Every structure is written in C-alpha cells, then in structure tokens.
Coordinates of C-alpha atoms in Angstrom, one line a residue:
M118 CA -29.5 127.4 194.3
Q119 CA -29.4 131.1 193.1
Q120 CA -25.5 132.8 192.4
A121 CA -24.3 135.5 194.9
P122 CA -21.5 137.9 194.8
L123 CA -17.9 137.6 196.1
H124 CA -15.6 140.8 196.9
P125 CA -12.1 140.4 195.6
T126 CA -9.7 143.2 195.7
P127 CA -6.3 143.3 194.1
D128 CA -4.4 142.0 197.3
N129 CA -7.2 139.6 197.8
P130 CA -8.0 137.6 194.9
A131 CA -10.4 134.7 194.9
P132 CA -9.4 131.4 194.6
P133 CA -9.2 130.1 191.3
G134 CA -12.9 128.9 190.1
A135 CA -14.6 130.4 192.8
E136 CA -18.5 130.6 192.7
A137 CA -20.8 131.6 195.3
F138 CA -24.2 130.3 195.8
E139 CA -27.2 131.6 198.0
L140 CA -28.1 128.7 200.1
V141 CA -31.7 128.4 202.4
T142 CA -31.9 126.6 205.3
R143 CA -35.0 124.8 206.9
D144 CA -36.0 127.6 209.2
K145 CA -35.4 130.1 206.1
Q146 CA -32.5 131.7 206.9
R147 CA -30.3 132.8 203.4
L148 CA -26.7 131.8 203.8
R149 CA -23.7 132.5 201.4
A150 CA -21.7 129.9 200.5
M151 CA -18.3 129.7 198.2
R152 CA -17.1 126.6 196.5
A153 CA -13.8 126.1 194.3
I154 CA -12.3 122.8 192.9
P155 CA -9.1 122.2 191.4
A156 CA -8.1 119.8 189.2
E157 CA -8.1 116.3 190.2
P158 CA -8.9 116.8 194.1
R159 CA -7.8 114.8 196.8
G160 CA -10.9 115.6 198.8
T161 CA -12.4 118.7 200.2
F162 CA -12.1 121.3 203.0
I163 CA -15.0 123.2 204.7
I164 CA -13.8 126.2 206.2
L165 CA -15.9 128.2 209.1
G166 CA -14.8 131.3 210.1
G167 CA -15.2 133.0 213.5
R168 CA -17.4 135.3 214.9
G169 CA -18.2 138.6 212.4
D170 CA -16.2 137.1 209.6
F171 CA -16.8 136.8 206.1
I172 CA -15.8 134.7 203.4
E173 CA -13.2 136.9 201.6
R174 CA -10.9 136.6 205.0
Y175 CA -10.5 133.0 203.6
F176 CA -9.4 133.5 200.1
E177 CA -5.8 133.2 201.3
T178 CA -6.2 129.9 203.0
A179 CA -8.3 129.0 200.5
R180 CA -5.9 129.0 197.9
E181 CA -3.2 127.4 200.1
L182 CA -5.4 124.6 200.7
M183 CA -6.4 124.4 196.8
A184 CA -2.7 124.3 196.3
R185 CA -2.5 121.1 198.3
G186 CA -5.0 119.3 195.9
F187 CA -8.4 120.0 198.1
A188 CA -11.5 121.5 196.9
V189 CA -12.9 124.1 199.2
A190 CA -16.2 125.2 200.6
V191 CA -16.5 128.2 202.9
L192 CA -19.6 129.4 204.5
D193 CA -21.0 132.7 205.9
M194 CA -22.9 131.7 209.3
R195 CA -26.3 133.2 209.8
G196 CA -25.9 137.0 211.3
Q197 CA -22.5 137.9 209.3
G198 CA -21.0 138.3 206.4
A199 CA -23.4 138.1 203.2
S200 CA -26.0 135.8 205.0
Q201 CA -29.1 137.2 206.3
R202 CA -28.8 139.4 209.1
A203 CA -31.7 142.0 210.4
A204 CA -32.4 144.9 208.3
R205 CA -32.9 147.4 210.7
Q206 CA -29.7 147.6 212.8
P207 CA -27.4 144.9 210.6
Y208 CA -24.3 145.5 212.7
R209 CA -25.6 144.2 215.8
D210 CA -25.4 140.7 216.5
R211 CA -28.8 138.8 217.4
T212 CA -27.7 135.2 218.4
R213 CA -29.8 133.6 220.7
S214 CA -28.6 129.6 220.3
F215 CA -25.5 128.6 218.6
A216 CA -28.1 125.9 217.1
G217 CA -28.6 127.8 214.4
F218 CA -25.1 127.5 213.1
D219 CA -25.7 123.6 213.6
E220 CA -28.3 123.8 210.9
D221 CA -26.3 126.0 208.7
V222 CA -23.5 123.9 208.4
R223 CA -25.9 121.0 208.0
T224 CA -27.4 123.0 205.0
L225 CA -23.8 123.6 203.4
M226 CA -23.3 119.8 203.6
D227 CA -26.6 118.5 202.1
D228 CA -27.1 121.4 199.5
L229 CA -23.4 122.0 198.3
V230 CA -20.8 120.0 199.5
I231 CA -22.2 116.4 199.3
P232 CA -23.7 117.2 195.9
S233 CA -21.0 118.6 194.2
C234 CA -17.7 118.5 196.5
P235 CA -15.6 115.6 196.3
G236 CA -14.6 113.6 199.5
P237 CA -13.5 112.7 201.9
Y238 CA -13.9 116.0 203.6
Y239 CA -12.1 117.4 205.9
A240 CA -13.0 120.8 208.4
L241 CA -11.2 123.6 209.2
G242 CA -12.6 126.5 211.7
H243 CA -11.5 129.4 213.5
S244 CA -12.8 130.6 217.0
T245 CA -16.5 130.4 217.0
G246 CA -16.3 128.4 214.1
A247 CA -13.9 125.8 215.5
H248 CA -16.7 125.7 218.3
V249 CA -19.5 125.1 215.7
L250 CA -17.4 121.9 214.6
L251 CA -16.8 120.6 218.2
R252 CA -20.7 120.9 218.4
L253 CA -21.1 118.6 215.2
L254 CA -18.5 116.0 215.8
R255 CA -20.2 114.7 218.6
D256 CA -22.9 113.3 216.5
K257 CA -22.2 114.1 212.6
P258 CA -20.0 111.8 211.0
W259 CA -19.2 113.9 207.8
F260 CA -15.4 114.7 208.2
A261 CA -12.6 112.3 208.0
R262 CA -10.4 114.9 210.1
A263 CA -10.7 118.2 211.9
V264 CA -8.6 121.3 212.6
L265 CA -9.8 124.0 214.9
V266 CA -7.9 126.9 215.2
S267 CA -7.9 129.1 218.4
P268 CA -11.4 127.6 219.0
L269 CA -13.8 129.3 221.3
V270 CA -13.7 126.8 224.7
E271 CA -13.3 129.4 227.4
I272 CA -14.1 132.9 227.3
I273 CA -11.9 135.7 228.4
Y274 CA -14.2 138.2 231.0
G275 CA -11.5 140.6 231.2
P276 CA -12.3 142.8 234.3
W277 CA -15.4 140.9 235.0
P278 CA -15.2 138.2 237.8
R279 CA -17.0 135.1 236.2
P280 CA -19.8 134.9 238.7
V281 CA -20.4 138.6 237.9
A282 CA -20.5 138.4 234.2
A283 CA -23.2 135.2 234.6
L284 CA -25.5 137.3 236.7
L285 CA -25.3 140.2 234.6
V286 CA -26.2 138.1 231.3
N287 CA -28.9 136.6 232.9
A288 CA -30.4 139.4 234.0
M289 CA -30.2 141.4 230.9
W290 CA -31.7 138.4 229.1
L291 CA -34.8 138.0 231.6
A292 CA -35.1 141.9 231.3
G293 CA -35.5 141.4 227.5
L294 CA -32.2 143.4 226.7
A295 CA -29.9 140.5 224.8
N296 CA -29.8 142.9 222.0
R297 CA -27.7 145.1 223.9
F298 CA -23.9 145.1 222.9
L299 CA -21.7 144.2 225.9
P300 CA -20.1 147.1 227.5
G301 CA -17.0 148.5 225.7
V302 CA -17.2 146.8 222.6
R303 CA -18.0 148.4 219.4
K304 CA -20.9 148.6 217.8
T305 CA -19.3 149.0 214.1
P306 CA -16.8 146.8 212.2
M307 CA -13.3 147.4 212.9
G308 CA -11.2 149.2 210.3
R309 CA -7.9 150.1 209.5
D310 CA -7.3 153.0 212.0
D311 CA -7.9 149.9 214.8
F312 CA -4.8 148.2 214.0
P313 CA -2.8 149.4 216.9
G314 CA -3.2 147.6 220.5
N315 CA -5.8 145.2 218.4
P316 CA -5.8 141.6 220.2
L317 CA -6.5 139.8 216.7
T318 CA -3.1 139.9 214.7
S319 CA 0.3 141.5 214.7
D320 CA 0.5 141.6 210.7
R321 CA -0.8 145.2 209.6
R322 CA -0.8 143.9 206.0
R323 CA -3.3 141.3 206.4
W324 CA -5.1 143.5 208.4
D325 CA -5.1 146.5 205.9
R326 CA -6.2 143.6 203.4
D327 CA -9.4 142.8 205.5
S328 CA -10.2 146.7 206.0
T329 CA -10.1 146.8 202.0
T330 CA -13.0 144.8 201.8
L331 CA -14.9 145.8 204.5
E332 CA -14.3 149.5 202.5
V333 CA -15.8 147.8 199.4
A334 CA -18.0 146.0 201.0
P335 CA -19.3 147.4 204.6
Q336 CA -22.5 145.1 204.5
L337 CA -20.0 142.3 205.2
G338 CA -18.9 143.8 208.6
L339 CA -20.5 143.2 212.4
G340 CA -20.4 145.4 215.4
G341 CA -19.1 143.6 219.1
P342 CA -20.8 140.7 220.8
T343 CA -24.3 141.4 222.6
F344 CA -25.3 140.0 226.0
G345 CA -27.6 137.3 223.8
W346 CA -24.3 135.9 222.1
L347 CA -22.5 136.1 224.9
K348 CA -25.4 134.0 227.0
A349 CA -25.7 131.4 223.9
A350 CA -21.7 130.9 223.9
R351 CA -21.7 130.2 227.8
Q352 CA -25.1 127.6 227.1
S353 CA -22.9 125.8 224.1
I354 CA -19.5 125.8 225.9
A355 CA -21.1 124.1 228.9
R356 CA -22.1 121.4 226.5
I357 CA -18.8 120.8 224.8
N358 CA -17.2 120.7 228.1
R359 CA -19.5 117.8 228.5
M360 CA -18.1 116.3 225.3
K361 CA -17.0 112.4 225.3
K362 CA -15.0 111.6 221.9
P363 CA -15.1 113.1 218.9
L364 CA -16.2 111.5 215.7
A365 CA -13.4 112.1 214.1
P366 CA -9.5 113.1 214.9
V367 CA -8.9 116.7 216.2
L368 CA -6.1 118.8 216.1
I369 CA -6.1 121.9 217.7
V370 CA -3.7 125.0 217.0
A371 CA -3.8 127.3 219.6
A372 CA -2.6 131.0 220.0
G373 CA 0.0 131.6 222.7
D374 CA -0.8 135.4 222.7
D375 CA -4.4 134.5 222.7
R376 CA -6.4 137.6 224.6
V377 CA -9.8 136.6 223.1
V378 CA -10.3 132.8 223.9
G379 CA -9.1 131.3 227.3
N380 CA -6.2 128.7 226.7
E381 CA -6.0 126.8 230.0
G382 CA -10.0 125.9 228.7
I383 CA -8.2 124.6 225.2
R384 CA -6.0 122.5 227.5
R385 CA -8.4 120.8 229.7
L386 CA -10.5 120.0 226.3
A387 CA -7.2 117.9 225.0
R388 CA -6.5 116.3 228.4
K389 CA -10.0 115.1 229.1
V390 CA -11.3 114.5 225.4
P391 CA -10.0 111.5 223.5
G392 CA -8.7 111.7 219.7
V393 CA -7.9 115.7 220.3
A394 CA -4.2 116.8 219.8
L395 CA -2.7 120.2 220.5
T396 CA -0.3 122.6 219.2
F397 CA 0.4 126.0 220.3
I398 CA 2.2 128.6 218.3
P399 CA 3.9 130.8 221.0
D400 CA 3.9 134.3 219.5
A401 CA 0.3 134.1 217.8
K402 CA -2.4 136.4 218.4
H403 CA -6.0 135.0 218.2
E404 CA -6.3 135.2 214.4
I405 CA -3.7 132.5 213.4
L406 CA -4.7 132.8 209.7
G407 CA -4.5 136.3 209.5
E408 CA -1.3 136.3 211.4
R409 CA 2.5 137.2 210.2
D410 CA 3.8 135.0 207.5
M411 CA 6.2 133.2 209.8
I412 CA 3.3 132.2 212.1
R413 CA 1.0 131.2 209.2
R414 CA 3.8 128.9 208.2
Q415 CA 4.2 127.2 211.4
F416 CA 0.2 126.7 211.3
L417 CA 0.4 125.1 207.7
A418 CA 3.4 122.7 209.0
A419 CA 1.2 121.6 211.8
L420 CA -2.2 120.9 209.0
D421 CA 0.2 119.0 206.4
S422 CA 1.6 116.7 209.3
F423 CA -1.8 116.1 210.7
L424 CA -3.3 115.1 206.8
P425 CA -2.9 111.7 205.1
A426 CA 0.2 111.3 203.1

C-alpha cells in the first residue's frame, strides 16, 4: 500500500497517529483510507461517510471514538474525497450502481482493517454510507454492531411527485444523459457562503471548519447528484426495503429535522426489520455528526448505550 495525504487544519487536527493509504479495488479503482490505532484498543470502528463526504470531515468523530478506546478506519468511497474520480469534470458524480461501494468496503476490510486493525469490528455510517452498511449487513459477517446516522432509505423528491421523478430518471438514463446534474442542484461543492438556509447542519463553526478544508484541498469536494446517482439510489433502496434481518444489531440515529432523507422510510424499516433499533434527535438536521455540541452529545450518549460495556 502506498501512503496517501491527509489535509488537517488548525481547527481540524488529524486523529493521533493517523496514517492514510491508497487501496486498489479488484476493478482497479484507487481509494484513500485512513487508519488510527490508540494504545490498547478495544476494537475498531469503520466509518463510511455520506455522498460527497471526505475523510477529514470525520476527524472529530474519529478522535472521540479513539478516546473511547477504539481504533478507527475511515474510507473515501469511489468518486469522492481523494479516491479516484473522472479526470474531466471531477465535481460530477458518475455513479451507476451502488455495487461499486460494496467492493470499496470489501477492499478496505480485506486489505487494511483485517490485516492491521484489532477486532471486534464495529461500523458507523452516515446517509449514503449508512445505506451501504445496510447492503453489506445482509450477507457480510464483518461487524459486531452497526450505527447508522440519517440513513438513506427514502429519498425526499421535493416538488416532484414520485411517479414523475421515476419517469424522468428512467428517460434520462435511456437517453444516455445519466451524467446530467439533477435540476436545481449545485455543480460545485458548497462553501462557507452557503451556510444560511442549508439543509445539513445548524452549526456554523463546523460548517466553516469543513469549508476551510475545501479551501485548502478543493479536490476533495463534489457537486450535487446526477440522474445516474438517483437511479442507482432508487434501485438500491428497493433492495434494502426487501431486507429480512441484518447479521449484526443495528442502531439508527435519525434527525428530526431531516430535509434530505425521508424519516417515514426510516420508521418503516425499523418497524419491519428485526434487530434494528431507532432513536430520533428532534432538533437535528441531516448531518448529526456535524451538528451543534448539544446534538452531538445526544448522539454520543446513544452510541455509548448501544456498545458493549
């Protein structure tokens, strides 16, 4: 494995002992992953971010998990962060299927986590990363427990009626226009001037912290979703909705003020699937891990109560 760069800033230091590596999947995608191991670890947390995320956004959460005695391994999934993406128009999402994300996590586990990180293994995923964990928990016995934050199990279409959205997505796919951005989304990453009215967090300090990272390393950012991403997400959500029982206990921590993923879909999943517990943080927006201290403390309390003593 080759070393890879990280981009800490004064307001966002890397976890102690953090190292980043380049991993290569079986389909030749280059991924960036980070590993950090404390003294006498009690296990390892694998962290999967949401669509458009990058490892540096999870430095704070990684430090908190290490303070609890866990090693951490964080992944930039394909097409985002410092992992491989298209050379032309790098801010454009070119996802066609979520199956590639399954391969990314398999590569992380086989090439980095299992050879060099202590078990047992736990998983923490946000939004699309939480969705990928649900896919894997159907048949991969890697994890002792999994914590899903604002998981993508239902899409909020805004003003589009659901049948119209489905028709438009399929039409764009058949017309060879899957790489087109969805109407109204940004074609470049959001920055510090986009905080007012954003649907992701009410915490200005953490928003500015992440914006600073993108100013230092703009190649980590990503624009809004495309029709191809939306079709792939719809197909994968349909599969998740047929899920029987995960291979490990699951805790979902959902945001009461989520305007990105549908909370009713999360409720249906928790009611239907055995082994899934659900709690809501009422005032939180979608990115609970990037929210105000009061909201993050509620999340950490739920995490602590879910983990083995």
